[in-house]
mmCIF file of C-alpha atoms in Angstrom:
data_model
loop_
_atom_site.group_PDB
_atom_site.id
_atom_site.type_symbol
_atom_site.label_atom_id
_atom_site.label_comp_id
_atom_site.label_asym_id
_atom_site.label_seq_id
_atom_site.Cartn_x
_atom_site.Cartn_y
_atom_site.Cartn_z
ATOM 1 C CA UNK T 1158 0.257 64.330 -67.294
ATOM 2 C CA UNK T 1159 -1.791 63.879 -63.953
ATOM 3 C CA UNK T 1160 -1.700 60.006 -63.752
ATOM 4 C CA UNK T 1161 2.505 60.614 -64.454
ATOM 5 C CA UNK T 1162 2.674 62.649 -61.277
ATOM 6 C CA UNK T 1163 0.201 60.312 -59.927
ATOM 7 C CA UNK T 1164 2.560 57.561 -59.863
ATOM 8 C CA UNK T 1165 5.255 58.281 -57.519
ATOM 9 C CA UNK T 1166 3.271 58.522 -54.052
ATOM 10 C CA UNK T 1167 2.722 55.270 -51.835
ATOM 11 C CA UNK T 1168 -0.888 54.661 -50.873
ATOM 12 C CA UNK T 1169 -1.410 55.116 -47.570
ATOM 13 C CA UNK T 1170 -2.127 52.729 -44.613
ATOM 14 C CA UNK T 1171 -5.501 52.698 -43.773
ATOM 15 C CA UNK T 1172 -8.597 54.635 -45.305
ATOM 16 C CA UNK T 1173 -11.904 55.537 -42.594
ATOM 17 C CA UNK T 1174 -14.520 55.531 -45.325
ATOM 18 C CA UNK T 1175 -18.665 56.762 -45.004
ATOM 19 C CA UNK T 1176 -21.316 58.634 -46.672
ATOM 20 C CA UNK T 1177 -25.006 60.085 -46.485
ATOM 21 C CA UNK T 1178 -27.689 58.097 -48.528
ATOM 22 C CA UNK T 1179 -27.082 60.296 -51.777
ATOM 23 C CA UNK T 1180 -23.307 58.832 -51.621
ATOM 24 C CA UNK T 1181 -23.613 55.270 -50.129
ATOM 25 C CA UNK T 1182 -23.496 53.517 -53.942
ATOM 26 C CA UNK T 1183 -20.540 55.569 -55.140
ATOM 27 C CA UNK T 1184 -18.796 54.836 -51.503
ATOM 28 C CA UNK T 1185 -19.222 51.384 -51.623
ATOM 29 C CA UNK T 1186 -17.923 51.059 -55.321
ATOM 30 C CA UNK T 1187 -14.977 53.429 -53.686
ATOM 31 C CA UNK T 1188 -14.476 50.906 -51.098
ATOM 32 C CA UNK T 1189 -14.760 47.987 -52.970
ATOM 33 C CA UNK T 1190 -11.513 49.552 -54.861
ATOM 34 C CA UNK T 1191 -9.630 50.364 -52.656
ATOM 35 C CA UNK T 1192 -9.662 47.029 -51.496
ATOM 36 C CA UNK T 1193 -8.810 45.442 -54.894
ATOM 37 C CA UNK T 1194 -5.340 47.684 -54.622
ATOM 38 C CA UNK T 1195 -5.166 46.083 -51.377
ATOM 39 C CA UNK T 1196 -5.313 49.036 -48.941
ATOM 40 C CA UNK T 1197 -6.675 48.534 -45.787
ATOM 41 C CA UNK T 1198 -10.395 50.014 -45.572
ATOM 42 C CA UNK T 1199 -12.699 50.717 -42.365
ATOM 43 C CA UNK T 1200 -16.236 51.505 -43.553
ATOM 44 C CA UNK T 1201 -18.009 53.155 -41.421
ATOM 45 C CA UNK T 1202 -21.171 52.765 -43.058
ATOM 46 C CA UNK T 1203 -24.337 55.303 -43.805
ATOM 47 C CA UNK T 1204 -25.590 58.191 -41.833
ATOM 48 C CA UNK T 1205 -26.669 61.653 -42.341
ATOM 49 C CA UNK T 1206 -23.948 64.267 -44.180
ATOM 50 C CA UNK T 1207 -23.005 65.695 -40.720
ATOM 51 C CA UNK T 1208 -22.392 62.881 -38.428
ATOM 52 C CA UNK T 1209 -20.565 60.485 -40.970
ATOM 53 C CA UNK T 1210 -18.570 63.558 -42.371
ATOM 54 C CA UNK T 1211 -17.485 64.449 -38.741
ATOM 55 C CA UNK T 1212 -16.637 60.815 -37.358
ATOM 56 C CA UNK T 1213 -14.834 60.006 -40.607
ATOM 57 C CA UNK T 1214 -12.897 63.702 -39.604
ATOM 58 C CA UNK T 1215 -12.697 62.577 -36.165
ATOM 59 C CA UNK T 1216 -10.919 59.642 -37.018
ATOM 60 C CA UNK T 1217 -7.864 60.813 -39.259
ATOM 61 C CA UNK T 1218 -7.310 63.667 -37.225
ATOM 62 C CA UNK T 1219 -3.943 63.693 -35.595
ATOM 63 C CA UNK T 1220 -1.713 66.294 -33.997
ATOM 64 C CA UNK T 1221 1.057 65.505 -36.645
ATOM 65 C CA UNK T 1222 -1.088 67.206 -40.127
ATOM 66 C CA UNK T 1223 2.040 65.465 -41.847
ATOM 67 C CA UNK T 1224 0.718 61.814 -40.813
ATOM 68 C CA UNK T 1225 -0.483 59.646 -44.092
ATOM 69 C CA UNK T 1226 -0.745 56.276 -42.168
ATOM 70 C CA UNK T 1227 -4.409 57.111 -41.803
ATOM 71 C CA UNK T 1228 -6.487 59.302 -44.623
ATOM 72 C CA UNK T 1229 -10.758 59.723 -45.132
ATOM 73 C CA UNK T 1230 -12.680 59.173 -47.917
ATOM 74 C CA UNK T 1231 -16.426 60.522 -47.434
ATOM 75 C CA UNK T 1232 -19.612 60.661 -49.882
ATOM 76 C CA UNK T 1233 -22.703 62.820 -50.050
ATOM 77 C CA UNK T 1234 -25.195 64.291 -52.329
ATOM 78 C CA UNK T 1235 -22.752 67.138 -53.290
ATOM 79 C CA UNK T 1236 -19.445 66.109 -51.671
ATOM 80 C CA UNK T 1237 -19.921 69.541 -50.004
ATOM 81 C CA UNK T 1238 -21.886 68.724 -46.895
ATOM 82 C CA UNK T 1239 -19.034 65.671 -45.826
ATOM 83 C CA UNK T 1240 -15.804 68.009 -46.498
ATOM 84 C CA UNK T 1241 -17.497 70.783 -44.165
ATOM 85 C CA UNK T 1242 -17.714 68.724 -41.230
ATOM 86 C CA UNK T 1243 -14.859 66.627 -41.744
ATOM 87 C CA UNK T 1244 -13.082 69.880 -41.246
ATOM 88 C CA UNK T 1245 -13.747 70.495 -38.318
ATOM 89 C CA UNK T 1246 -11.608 68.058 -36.934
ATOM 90 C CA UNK T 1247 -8.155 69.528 -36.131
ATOM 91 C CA UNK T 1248 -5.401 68.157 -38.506
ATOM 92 C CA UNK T 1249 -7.634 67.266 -41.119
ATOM 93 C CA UNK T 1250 -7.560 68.995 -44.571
ATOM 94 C CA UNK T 1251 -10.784 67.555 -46.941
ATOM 95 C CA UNK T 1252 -11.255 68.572 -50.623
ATOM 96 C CA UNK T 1253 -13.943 68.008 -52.502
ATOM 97 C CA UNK T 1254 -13.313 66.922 -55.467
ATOM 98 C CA UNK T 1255 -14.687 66.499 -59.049
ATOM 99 C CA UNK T 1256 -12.016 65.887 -61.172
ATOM 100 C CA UNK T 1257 -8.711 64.126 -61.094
ATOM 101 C CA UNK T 1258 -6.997 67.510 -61.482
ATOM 102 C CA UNK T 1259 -8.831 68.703 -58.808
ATOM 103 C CA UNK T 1260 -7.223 65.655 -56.891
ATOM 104 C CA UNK T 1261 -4.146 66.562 -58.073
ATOM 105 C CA UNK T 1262 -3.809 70.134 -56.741
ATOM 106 C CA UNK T 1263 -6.136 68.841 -53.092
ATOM 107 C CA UNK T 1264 -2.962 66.651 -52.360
ATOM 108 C CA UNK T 1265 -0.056 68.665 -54.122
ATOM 109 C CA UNK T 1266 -1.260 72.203 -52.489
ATOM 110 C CA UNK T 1267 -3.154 71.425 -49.686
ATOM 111 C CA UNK T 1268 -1.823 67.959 -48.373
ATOM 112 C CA UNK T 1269 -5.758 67.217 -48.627
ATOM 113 C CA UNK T 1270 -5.913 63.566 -46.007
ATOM 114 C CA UNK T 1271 -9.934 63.317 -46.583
ATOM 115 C CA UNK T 1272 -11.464 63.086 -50.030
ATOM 116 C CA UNK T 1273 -14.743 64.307 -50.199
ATOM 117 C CA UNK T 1274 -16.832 63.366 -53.810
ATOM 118 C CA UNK T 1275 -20.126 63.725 -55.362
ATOM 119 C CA UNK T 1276 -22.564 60.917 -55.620
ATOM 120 C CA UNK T 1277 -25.043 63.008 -57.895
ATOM 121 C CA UNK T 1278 -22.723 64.435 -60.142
ATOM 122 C CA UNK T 1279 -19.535 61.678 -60.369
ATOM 123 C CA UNK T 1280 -20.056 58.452 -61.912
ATOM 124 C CA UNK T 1281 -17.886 55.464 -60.533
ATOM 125 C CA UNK T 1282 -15.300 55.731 -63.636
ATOM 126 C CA UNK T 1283 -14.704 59.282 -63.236
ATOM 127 C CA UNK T 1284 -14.505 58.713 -58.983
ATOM 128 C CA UNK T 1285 -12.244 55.791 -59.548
ATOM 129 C CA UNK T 1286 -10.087 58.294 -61.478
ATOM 130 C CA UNK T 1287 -10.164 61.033 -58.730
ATOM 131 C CA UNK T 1288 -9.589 58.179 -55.889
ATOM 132 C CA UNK T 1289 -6.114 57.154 -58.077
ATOM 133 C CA UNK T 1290 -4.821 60.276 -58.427
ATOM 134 C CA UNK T 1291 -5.677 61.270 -54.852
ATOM 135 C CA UNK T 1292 -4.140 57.997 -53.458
ATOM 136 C CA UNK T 1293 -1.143 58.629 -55.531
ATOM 137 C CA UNK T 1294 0.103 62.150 -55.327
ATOM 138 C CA UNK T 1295 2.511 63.125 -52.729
ATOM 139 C CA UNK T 1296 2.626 66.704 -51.545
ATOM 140 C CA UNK T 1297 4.309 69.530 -53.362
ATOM 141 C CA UNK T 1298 4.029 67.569 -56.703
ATOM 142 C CA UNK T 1299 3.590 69.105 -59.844
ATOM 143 C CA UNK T 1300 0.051 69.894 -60.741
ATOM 144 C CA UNK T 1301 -2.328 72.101 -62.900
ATOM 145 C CA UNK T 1302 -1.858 75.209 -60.497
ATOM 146 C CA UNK T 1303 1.810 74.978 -60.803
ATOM 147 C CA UNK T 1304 1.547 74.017 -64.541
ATOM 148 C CA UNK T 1305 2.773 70.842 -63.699
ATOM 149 C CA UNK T 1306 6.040 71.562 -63.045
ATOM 150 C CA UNK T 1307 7.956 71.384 -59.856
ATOM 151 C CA UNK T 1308 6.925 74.348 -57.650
ATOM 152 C CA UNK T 1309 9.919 77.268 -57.219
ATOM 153 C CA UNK T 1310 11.843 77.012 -54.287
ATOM 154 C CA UNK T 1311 10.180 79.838 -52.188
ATOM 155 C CA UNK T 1312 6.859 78.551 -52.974
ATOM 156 C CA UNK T 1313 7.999 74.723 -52.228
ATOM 157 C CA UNK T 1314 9.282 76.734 -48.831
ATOM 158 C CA UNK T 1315 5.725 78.515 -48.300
ATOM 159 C CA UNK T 1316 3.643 75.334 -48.631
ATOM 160 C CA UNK T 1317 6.274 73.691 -46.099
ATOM 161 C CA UNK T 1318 5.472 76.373 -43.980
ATOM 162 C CA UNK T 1319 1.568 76.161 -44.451
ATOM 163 C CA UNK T 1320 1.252 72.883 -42.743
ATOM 164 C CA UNK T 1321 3.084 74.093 -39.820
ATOM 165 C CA UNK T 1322 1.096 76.993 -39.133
ATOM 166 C CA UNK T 1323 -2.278 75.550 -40.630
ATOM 167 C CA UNK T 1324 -2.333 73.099 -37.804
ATOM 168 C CA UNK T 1325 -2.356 75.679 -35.052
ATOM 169 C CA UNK T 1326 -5.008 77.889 -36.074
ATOM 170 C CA UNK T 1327 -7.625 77.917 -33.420
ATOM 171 C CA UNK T 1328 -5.381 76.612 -31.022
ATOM 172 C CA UNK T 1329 -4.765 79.970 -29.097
ATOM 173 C CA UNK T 1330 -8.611 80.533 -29.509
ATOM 174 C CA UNK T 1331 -9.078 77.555 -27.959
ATOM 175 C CA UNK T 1332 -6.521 78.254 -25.026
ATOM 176 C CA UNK T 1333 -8.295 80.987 -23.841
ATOM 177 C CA UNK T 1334 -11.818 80.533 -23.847
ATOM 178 C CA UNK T 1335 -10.781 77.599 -21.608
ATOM 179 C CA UNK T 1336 -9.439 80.082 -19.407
ATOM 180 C CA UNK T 1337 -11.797 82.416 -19.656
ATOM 181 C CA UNK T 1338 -14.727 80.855 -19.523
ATOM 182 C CA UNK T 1339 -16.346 77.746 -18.424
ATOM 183 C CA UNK T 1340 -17.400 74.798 -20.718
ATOM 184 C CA UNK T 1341 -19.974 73.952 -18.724
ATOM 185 C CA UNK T 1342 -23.253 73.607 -20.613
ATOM 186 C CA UNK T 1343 -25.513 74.878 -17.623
ATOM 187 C CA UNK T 1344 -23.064 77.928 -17.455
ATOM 188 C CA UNK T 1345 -23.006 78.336 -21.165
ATOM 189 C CA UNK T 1346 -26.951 79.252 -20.454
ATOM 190 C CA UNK T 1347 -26.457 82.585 -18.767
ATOM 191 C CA UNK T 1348 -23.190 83.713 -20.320
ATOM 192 C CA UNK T 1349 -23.337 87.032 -22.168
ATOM 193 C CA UNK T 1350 -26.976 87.645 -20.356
ATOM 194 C CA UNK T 1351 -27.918 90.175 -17.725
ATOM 195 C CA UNK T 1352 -29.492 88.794 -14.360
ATOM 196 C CA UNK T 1353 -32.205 90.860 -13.002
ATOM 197 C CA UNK T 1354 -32.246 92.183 -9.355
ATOM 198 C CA UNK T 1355 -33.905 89.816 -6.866
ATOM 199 C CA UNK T 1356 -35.918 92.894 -5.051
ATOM 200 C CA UNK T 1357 -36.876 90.954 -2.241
ATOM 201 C CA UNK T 1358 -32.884 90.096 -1.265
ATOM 202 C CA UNK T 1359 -30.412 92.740 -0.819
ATOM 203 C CA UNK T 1360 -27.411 91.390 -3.127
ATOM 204 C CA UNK T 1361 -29.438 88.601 -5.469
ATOM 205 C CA UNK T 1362 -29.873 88.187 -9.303
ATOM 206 C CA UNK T 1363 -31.306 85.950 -11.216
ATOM 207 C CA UNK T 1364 -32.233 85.047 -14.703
ATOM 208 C CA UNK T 1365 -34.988 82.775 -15.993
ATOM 209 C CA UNK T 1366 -33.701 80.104 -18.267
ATOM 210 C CA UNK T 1367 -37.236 78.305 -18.995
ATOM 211 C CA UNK T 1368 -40.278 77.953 -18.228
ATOM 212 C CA UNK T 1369 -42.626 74.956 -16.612
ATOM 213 C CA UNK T 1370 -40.574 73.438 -15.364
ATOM 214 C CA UNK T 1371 -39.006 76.892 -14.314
ATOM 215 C CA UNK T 1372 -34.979 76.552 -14.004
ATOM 216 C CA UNK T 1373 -33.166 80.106 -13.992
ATOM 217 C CA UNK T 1374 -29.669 81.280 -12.840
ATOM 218 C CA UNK T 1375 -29.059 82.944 -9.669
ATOM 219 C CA UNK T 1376 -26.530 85.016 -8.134
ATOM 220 C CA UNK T 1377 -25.548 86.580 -4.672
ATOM 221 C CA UNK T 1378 -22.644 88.785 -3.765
ATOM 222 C CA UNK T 1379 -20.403 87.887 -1.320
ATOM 223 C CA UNK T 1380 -21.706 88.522 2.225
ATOM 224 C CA UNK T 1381 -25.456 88.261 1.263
ATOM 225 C CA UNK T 1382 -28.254 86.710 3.880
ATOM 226 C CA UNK T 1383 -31.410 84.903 2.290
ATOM 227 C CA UNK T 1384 -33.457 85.324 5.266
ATOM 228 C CA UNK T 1385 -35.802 81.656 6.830
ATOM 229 C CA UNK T 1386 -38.227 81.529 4.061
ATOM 230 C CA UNK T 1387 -39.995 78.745 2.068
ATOM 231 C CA UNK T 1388 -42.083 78.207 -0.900
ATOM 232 C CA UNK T 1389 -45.026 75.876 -2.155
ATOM 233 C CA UNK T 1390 -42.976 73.987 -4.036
ATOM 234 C CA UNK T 1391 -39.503 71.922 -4.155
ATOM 235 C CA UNK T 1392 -36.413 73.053 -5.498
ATOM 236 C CA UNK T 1393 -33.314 71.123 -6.830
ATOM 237 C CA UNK T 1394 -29.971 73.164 -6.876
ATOM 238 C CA UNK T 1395 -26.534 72.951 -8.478
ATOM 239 C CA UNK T 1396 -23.821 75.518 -7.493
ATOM 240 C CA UNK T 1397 -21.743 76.845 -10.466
ATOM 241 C CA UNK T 1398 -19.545 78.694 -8.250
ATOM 242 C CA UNK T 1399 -18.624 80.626 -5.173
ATOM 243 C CA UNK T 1400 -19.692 78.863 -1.339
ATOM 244 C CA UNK T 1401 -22.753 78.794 0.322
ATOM 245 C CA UNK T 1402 -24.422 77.377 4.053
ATOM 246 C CA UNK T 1403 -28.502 76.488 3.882
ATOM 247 C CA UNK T 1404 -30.087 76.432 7.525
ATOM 248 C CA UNK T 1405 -33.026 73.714 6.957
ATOM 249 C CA UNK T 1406 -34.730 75.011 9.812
ATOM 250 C CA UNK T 1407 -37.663 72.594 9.279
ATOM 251 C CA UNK T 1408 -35.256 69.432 9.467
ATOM 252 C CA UNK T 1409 -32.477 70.905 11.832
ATOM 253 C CA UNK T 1410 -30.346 70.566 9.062
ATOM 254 C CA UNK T 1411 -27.358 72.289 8.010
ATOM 255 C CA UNK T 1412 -25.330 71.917 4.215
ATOM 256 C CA UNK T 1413 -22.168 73.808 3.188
ATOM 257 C CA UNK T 1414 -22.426 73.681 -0.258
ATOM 258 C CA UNK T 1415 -19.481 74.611 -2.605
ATOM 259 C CA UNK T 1416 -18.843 73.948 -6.509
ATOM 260 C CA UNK T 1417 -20.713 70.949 -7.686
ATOM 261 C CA UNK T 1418 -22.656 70.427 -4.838
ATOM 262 C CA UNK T 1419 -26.482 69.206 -5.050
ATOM 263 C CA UNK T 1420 -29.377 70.616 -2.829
ATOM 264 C CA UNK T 1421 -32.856 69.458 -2.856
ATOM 265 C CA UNK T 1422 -34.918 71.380 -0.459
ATOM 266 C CA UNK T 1423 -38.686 69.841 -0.460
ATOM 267 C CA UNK T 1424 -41.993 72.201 -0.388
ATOM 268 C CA UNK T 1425 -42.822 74.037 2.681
ATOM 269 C CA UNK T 1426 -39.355 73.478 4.341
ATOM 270 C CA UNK T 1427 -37.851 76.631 6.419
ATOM 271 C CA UNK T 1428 -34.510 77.365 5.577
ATOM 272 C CA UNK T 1429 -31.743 80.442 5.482
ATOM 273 C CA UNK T 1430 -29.296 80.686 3.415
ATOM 274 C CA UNK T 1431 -25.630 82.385 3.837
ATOM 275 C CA UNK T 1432 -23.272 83.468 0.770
ATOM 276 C CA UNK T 1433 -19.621 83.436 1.378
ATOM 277 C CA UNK T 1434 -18.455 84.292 -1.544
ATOM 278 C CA UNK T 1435 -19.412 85.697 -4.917
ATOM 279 C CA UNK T 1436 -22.181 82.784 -5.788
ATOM 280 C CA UNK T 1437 -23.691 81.578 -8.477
ATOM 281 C CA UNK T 1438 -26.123 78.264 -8.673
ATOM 282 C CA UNK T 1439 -28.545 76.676 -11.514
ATOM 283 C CA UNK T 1440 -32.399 76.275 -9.314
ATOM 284 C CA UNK T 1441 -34.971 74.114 -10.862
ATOM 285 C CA UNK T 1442 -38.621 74.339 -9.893
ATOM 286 C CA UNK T 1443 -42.318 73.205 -10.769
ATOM 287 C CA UNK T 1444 -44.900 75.631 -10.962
ATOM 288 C CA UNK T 1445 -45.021 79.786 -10.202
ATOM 289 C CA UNK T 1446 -42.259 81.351 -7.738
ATOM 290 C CA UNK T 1447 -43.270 82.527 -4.934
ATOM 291 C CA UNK T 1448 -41.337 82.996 -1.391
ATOM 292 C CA UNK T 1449 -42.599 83.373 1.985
ATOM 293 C CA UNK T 1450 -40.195 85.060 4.600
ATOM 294 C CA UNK T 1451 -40.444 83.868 8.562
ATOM 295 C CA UNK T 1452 -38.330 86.148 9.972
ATOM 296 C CA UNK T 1453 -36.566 89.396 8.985
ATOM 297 C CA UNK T 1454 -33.302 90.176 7.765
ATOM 298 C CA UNK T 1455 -31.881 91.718 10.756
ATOM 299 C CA UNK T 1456 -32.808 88.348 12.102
ATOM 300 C CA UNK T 1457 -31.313 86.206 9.767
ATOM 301 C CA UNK T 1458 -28.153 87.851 9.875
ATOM 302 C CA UNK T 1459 -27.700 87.490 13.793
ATOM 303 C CA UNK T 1460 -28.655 83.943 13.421
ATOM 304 C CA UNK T 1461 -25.881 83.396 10.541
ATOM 305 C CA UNK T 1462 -23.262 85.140 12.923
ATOM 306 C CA UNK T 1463 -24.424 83.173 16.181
ATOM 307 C CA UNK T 1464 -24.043 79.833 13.773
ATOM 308 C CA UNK T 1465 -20.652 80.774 12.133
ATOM 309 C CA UNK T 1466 -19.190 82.265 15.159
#
């Protein structure tokens, strides 16, 4: 009954094939199939579970979930570890699958574009048997879940329906955490955790991200003065957000530094700082923090309004 239904689908265009080291044989006797029937095979080789499951995804996806020009066939131990990472590629829809009639309903049900099998549990015959079926069954066809017959009408309609919707789930997600929240990975360090007052500066925060070599995330309000200090050591900087001005008072230097913007200010330099906006910048260091202050904040703030005026 299965290789009947089996018969009426076209193969598709092009199959991106790979495996772990547990599936590699029963790949390559997949491959070496495939291109007996003539089908046009990349093989992307050997690597571990995760990476060839997910490159193998990351080639068939496509906006279009309908698109057959391009389908996956992946290997591993279990034929677990491939499907779960192929998946995570938008637009793809892996199965793993044991038996042809588990091929069957994949492709009928599903619309399943990657087959994932078993190289410890599937011997060639049996996967050469599962590759068939899954290579020749169009969606919707009849299958064991629908007792191989044709599917009714309004469950022909909800299936329809499926791969519409299927496609955009996490899209929205995905919309706004992008506008919500940066993808930066240096950001992505001190979201969701609380900065601790900087004592010694009215309006500062900052939160240690690691230790030797020290890097942390810092933050002043919008109006804030860091007054002519310097330490015993050499700091890089990166500003995340917001606009800043740093006095080198040591060099007679001056650097209005916005988004992006790089700072390296070497050991024992003098310099003040001025926050125009709400800012927040990743600081590298080696060795302990410490911060010596030459003048007062009083000081520093006339000096900031003399300079800006």
């Amino acid at each position: 009954m299965a290789e009947n239904a089996a018969a009426a689908a076209p193969s598709p265009l092009k199959i991106i094939a790979g495996a772990d080291s547990f599936g590699a044989e029963l790949k390559d006797a997949l491959v070496s199939h495939l291109r007996s029937l003539n089908i046009d095979v990349e093989d992307l080789g050997t690597s571990d579970y995760y990476s060839i499951g997910a490159e193998v995804g990351r080639r068939v996806s496509s906006p279009d979930s309908s698109d057959t020009t391009t389908r996956g066939l992946v290997a591993c131990g279990t034929g677990v570890g491939v499907a779960i990472f192929a998946n995570k590629n938008p637009g793809v829809f892996a199965a793993t699958c044991l038996t042809p009639a588990d091929a069957l309903n994949a492709r009928s049900i599903n619309n399943c574009n990657v087959l994932a099998v078993s190289g410890m549990s599937t011997s060639k015959e049996s996967a050469v048997e599962i590759l068939d079926t899954w290579l020749k069954t169009p969606f919707k066809a009849p299958c064991p879940a629908s007792g191989f017959k044709p599917w009714e009408e309004n469950l022909s309609c909800f299936l329809d329906k499926s791969m519409i919707e299927m496609a955009l789930i996490g899209k929205n997600d995905k919309l706004d955490n992008d506008s919500s929240s940066s993808t930066c990975s240096i950001c992505c360090l001190v979201k969701n955790r609380e900065l601790n007052p900087v004592e010694m500066i009215p309006g500062g925060s900052m939160k240690i991200v690691r230790e030797s070599p020290t890097s942390a995330i810092v933050r002043f309000k919008a109006g804030s003065v860091e007054p002519a200090h310097h330490h015993t050591f050499g700091h890089d900087l990166v500003v995340l957000e917001g606009k800043k001005s740093v006095w080198n008072l040591t060099k007679g230097e001056r650097f209005d530094l916005t988004v992006g913007d790089y700072l390296f200010t070497p050991a024992g330099d003098v310099h003040r700082v001025k926050y125009y906006e709400e800012t927040e910048f990743f600081i590298k260091w080696d060795g302990q923090w410490d911060m010596f202050f030459d003048e007062d904040l009083e000081t520093a703030k006339k000096a900031v309004e003399k300079e800006t005026a």
